[in-house]
Coordinates of C-alpha atoms in Angstrom, one line a residue:
M200 CA 104.2 -11.5 0.3
F201 CA 107.1 -13.9 0.9
K202 CA 105.5 -15.1 4.1
I203 CA 102.3 -15.9 2.3
V204 CA 104.0 -17.8 -0.5
S205 CA 106.1 -19.7 2.1
R206 CA 102.9 -20.7 4.0
L207 CA 101.1 -21.8 0.9
F208 CA 104.2 -23.8 -0.2
L209 CA 104.3 -25.5 3.2
L210 CA 100.6 -26.2 3.2
N211 CA 100.8 -27.8 -0.3
L212 CA 103.8 -29.9 0.8
I213 CA 101.9 -31.2 3.8
L214 CA 98.9 -32.1 1.6
F215 CA 101.1 -33.8 -0.9
I216 CA 102.8 -35.9 1.8
F217 CA 99.5 -37.0 3.3
S218 CA 98.0 -37.8 -0.2
C219 CA 101.0 -40.0 -0.9
A220 CA 100.7 -41.9 2.4
A221 CA 99.3 -45.4 2.0
P222 CA 95.8 -45.6 3.5
R223 CA 95.7 -47.8 6.6
V224 CA 93.5 -50.9 6.1
E225 CA 91.0 -51.4 9.0
V226 CA 90.8 -54.7 10.8
P227 CA 87.7 -56.6 9.5
V228 CA 84.8 -57.0 12.0
Y229 CA 83.4 -60.5 12.5
E230 CA 80.8 -59.9 15.2
S231 CA 78.2 -62.3 13.7
A232 CA 80.7 -65.0 12.8
D233 CA 81.1 -68.3 14.7
V234 CA 84.5 -68.3 16.4
R235 CA 84.8 -72.1 15.6
D236 CA 84.6 -71.3 11.9
I237 CA 87.3 -68.6 12.2
L238 CA 89.7 -71.0 13.9
S239 CA 88.9 -73.8 11.4
A240 CA 89.7 -71.5 8.5
R241 CA 93.3 -71.3 9.7
S242 CA 93.6 -75.0 10.4
G243 CA 95.3 -75.7 7.0
I244 CA 98.3 -73.5 8.0
S245 CA 101.3 -75.8 8.6
A246 CA 104.3 -73.5 8.7
I247 CA 105.1 -69.9 9.6
D248 CA 108.1 -67.8 8.5
A249 CA 108.7 -64.5 10.3
D250 CA 111.3 -61.8 11.0
F251 CA 111.0 -59.5 13.9
S252 CA 112.8 -57.4 16.5
I253 CA 113.1 -59.4 19.7
T254 CA 113.8 -58.3 23.3
F255 CA 114.8 -60.8 26.0
E256 CA 114.2 -59.7 29.6
K257 CA 115.3 -61.3 32.8
D258 CA 114.6 -59.4 36.0
D259 CA 116.0 -55.9 35.3
A260 CA 118.3 -56.9 32.4
E261 CA 117.4 -57.0 28.8
M262 CA 119.0 -57.9 25.4
K263 CA 117.7 -56.8 22.0
G264 CA 118.2 -58.3 18.6
D265 CA 116.7 -59.2 15.3
G266 CA 115.1 -62.6 14.9
V267 CA 114.4 -64.9 11.9
L268 CA 112.1 -67.8 12.5
N269 CA 110.8 -70.9 10.7
I270 CA 108.3 -72.9 12.7
L271 CA 106.1 -75.8 11.9
K272 CA 102.7 -76.7 13.3
N273 CA 104.2 -79.7 15.2
G274 CA 106.6 -77.4 17.0
D275 CA 109.8 -78.1 15.0
L276 CA 111.6 -74.7 14.5
N277 CA 114.7 -72.9 13.6
L278 CA 115.3 -69.6 15.3
R279 CA 118.3 -67.3 14.6
V280 CA 118.9 -64.0 16.5
Y281 CA 121.3 -61.4 15.2
S282 CA 122.9 -58.5 17.0
F283 CA 124.5 -55.7 15.0
G284 CA 124.3 -57.9 11.9
F285 CA 126.2 -60.9 13.5
L286 CA 124.6 -64.2 14.5
A287 CA 124.4 -64.1 18.3
F288 CA 122.1 -67.0 19.1
E289 CA 120.6 -70.0 17.2
L290 CA 118.1 -72.6 18.4
V291 CA 116.8 -75.7 16.6
S292 CA 114.0 -77.9 17.9
E293 CA 113.2 -81.1 16.1
K294 CA 110.9 -83.8 17.4
G295 CA 111.2 -82.4 20.9
V296 CA 115.0 -82.4 20.9
V297 CA 116.3 -78.8 21.5
N298 CA 119.8 -77.6 20.7
S299 CA 121.0 -74.0 21.0
K300 CA 124.2 -72.0 20.7
P301 CA 125.0 -70.7 23.2
P302 CA 123.2 -73.2 25.6
I303 CA 120.2 -71.7 27.5
D304 CA 118.4 -72.8 30.7
R305 CA 115.1 -74.7 30.7
R306 CA 112.9 -71.7 31.3
K307 CA 114.2 -69.7 28.3
S308 CA 114.1 -72.9 26.2
T309 CA 110.4 -73.3 27.1
I310 CA 109.6 -69.8 26.0
L311 CA 111.4 -70.2 22.7
T312 CA 109.9 -73.6 21.8
Q313 CA 106.5 -74.2 23.3
G314 CA 105.9 -70.5 23.9
L315 CA 106.6 -69.6 20.2
R316 CA 104.6 -72.5 18.9
D317 CA 101.5 -71.8 21.0
C318 CA 101.6 -68.1 20.6
L319 CA 101.9 -68.2 16.8
F320 CA 99.6 -71.1 16.2
W321 CA 97.2 -69.7 18.7
W322 CA 94.1 -71.1 16.8
D323 CA 95.3 -74.7 17.0
M324 CA 93.3 -75.9 20.1
K325 CA 91.5 -79.2 20.6
D326 CA 88.6 -80.2 22.8
F327 CA 88.0 -76.8 24.2
E328 CA 85.0 -75.3 26.1
L329 CA 83.7 -72.1 24.7
I330 CA 82.6 -69.3 27.1
E331 CA 81.1 -66.1 25.7
N332 CA 81.8 -62.8 27.4
S333 CA 80.6 -59.4 26.4
D334 CA 83.7 -58.4 24.4
S335 CA 85.6 -61.7 24.0
F336 CA 85.4 -65.5 23.7
L337 CA 87.3 -67.7 26.2
L338 CA 88.4 -71.0 24.8
E339 CA 89.6 -73.3 27.5
N340 CA 90.9 -76.9 27.6
F341 CA 93.1 -78.9 30.0
S342 CA 96.3 -76.9 29.4
R343 CA 95.4 -73.6 27.6
K344 CA 93.1 -70.6 28.0
L345 CA 92.7 -68.3 25.0
W346 CA 90.8 -65.0 24.9
V347 CA 89.7 -64.0 21.4
D348 CA 88.3 -60.5 20.6
R349 CA 84.6 -60.8 19.5
K350 CA 84.9 -58.2 16.8
T351 CA 88.3 -58.9 15.2
M352 CA 88.5 -62.6 16.0
L353 CA 92.1 -62.1 16.9
P354 CA 93.8 -63.3 20.1
L355 CA 94.0 -60.9 23.1
R356 CA 95.7 -63.1 25.7
Q357 CA 96.6 -66.8 26.3
T358 CA 97.9 -68.8 29.2
V359 CA 99.5 -72.2 28.8
S360 CA 99.9 -74.5 31.9
L361 CA 103.2 -76.4 32.0
E362 CA 104.0 -79.8 33.6
D363 CA 106.0 -78.2 36.4
G364 CA 103.0 -76.1 37.6
L365 CA 104.2 -72.8 36.0
K366 CA 102.3 -70.9 33.3
L367 CA 103.2 -69.2 30.1
D368 CA 101.4 -65.9 29.9
I369 CA 101.1 -64.5 26.4
H370 CA 99.8 -61.0 25.4
Y371 CA 98.9 -59.9 21.9
D372 CA 98.6 -56.4 20.4
N373 CA 98.8 -54.3 17.2
P374 CA 96.9 -56.2 14.5
E375 CA 98.4 -56.1 11.0
K376 CA 97.6 -57.8 7.7
S377 CA 100.2 -60.1 6.2
Q378 CA 101.1 -60.2 2.5
D379 CA 98.5 -62.9 2.0
I380 CA 94.9 -63.0 3.5
W381 CA 95.7 -63.4 7.2
W382 CA 95.5 -60.8 9.9
Y383 CA 97.9 -61.3 12.9
P384 CA 99.0 -59.5 16.1
S385 CA 102.3 -57.9 15.3
K386 CA 103.3 -57.5 18.9
I387 CA 103.5 -60.5 21.2
R388 CA 104.9 -60.7 24.7
I389 CA 105.6 -64.1 26.3
E390 CA 106.2 -64.3 30.1
L391 CA 107.4 -67.2 32.2
S392 CA 108.6 -66.8 35.8
H393 CA 111.2 -64.0 35.8
Y394 CA 111.8 -64.2 32.0
A395 CA 110.0 -62.4 29.2
V396 CA 110.3 -62.2 25.4
T397 CA 108.7 -59.5 23.3
L398 CA 108.4 -59.9 19.5
R399 CA 107.6 -57.0 17.2
I400 CA 106.9 -58.7 13.9
R401 CA 108.0 -57.0 10.7
N402 CA 107.1 -59.7 8.1
I403 CA 105.2 -62.9 8.4
A404 CA 104.2 -65.6 5.9
F405 CA 101.8 -68.5 6.4
A406 CA 102.1 -71.7 4.4
S407 CA 99.8 -74.7 4.0

């Protein structure tokens, strides 16, 4: 009798837990929409604030931390990275002038300035050619290639050609919905040469 009561109690507890869990919101499907209209709808966004876990990788070494970012559409940004609650790194970019503490090399600076700007403002592309594939759209101009999922209209991958002949390679995953109306990829990986940075976004806000 005790075993039966215990099993019933456990079953009721499990059902209670699942009933209290917040239902997951499914990513909207936009199969019949024009990708140009989707990009245009985001064109009024001028600033993004985000906090995230961040992993820096170089060859076989990696460093983890927690990042806080404010970035403008023109590329101006303020990035702070904390480790165990203490400020470990800060980078400010304003009108193309980059300052960081501690100083970093050019490759890492490129990832944390142009890389962050282009990966977060992924829809901000001009004069692109549109190529339709079975499961994605490819938007391509003289310096960027952007693959957008046909169903969700969210980015899948992006490459950015740099002046020195190298390329930023950006991968997107895990769509989530922000506190406002916008969906966004919550996991972003930016690669350049033997460097890589992975963001796992916890909170993000878009401002006009």
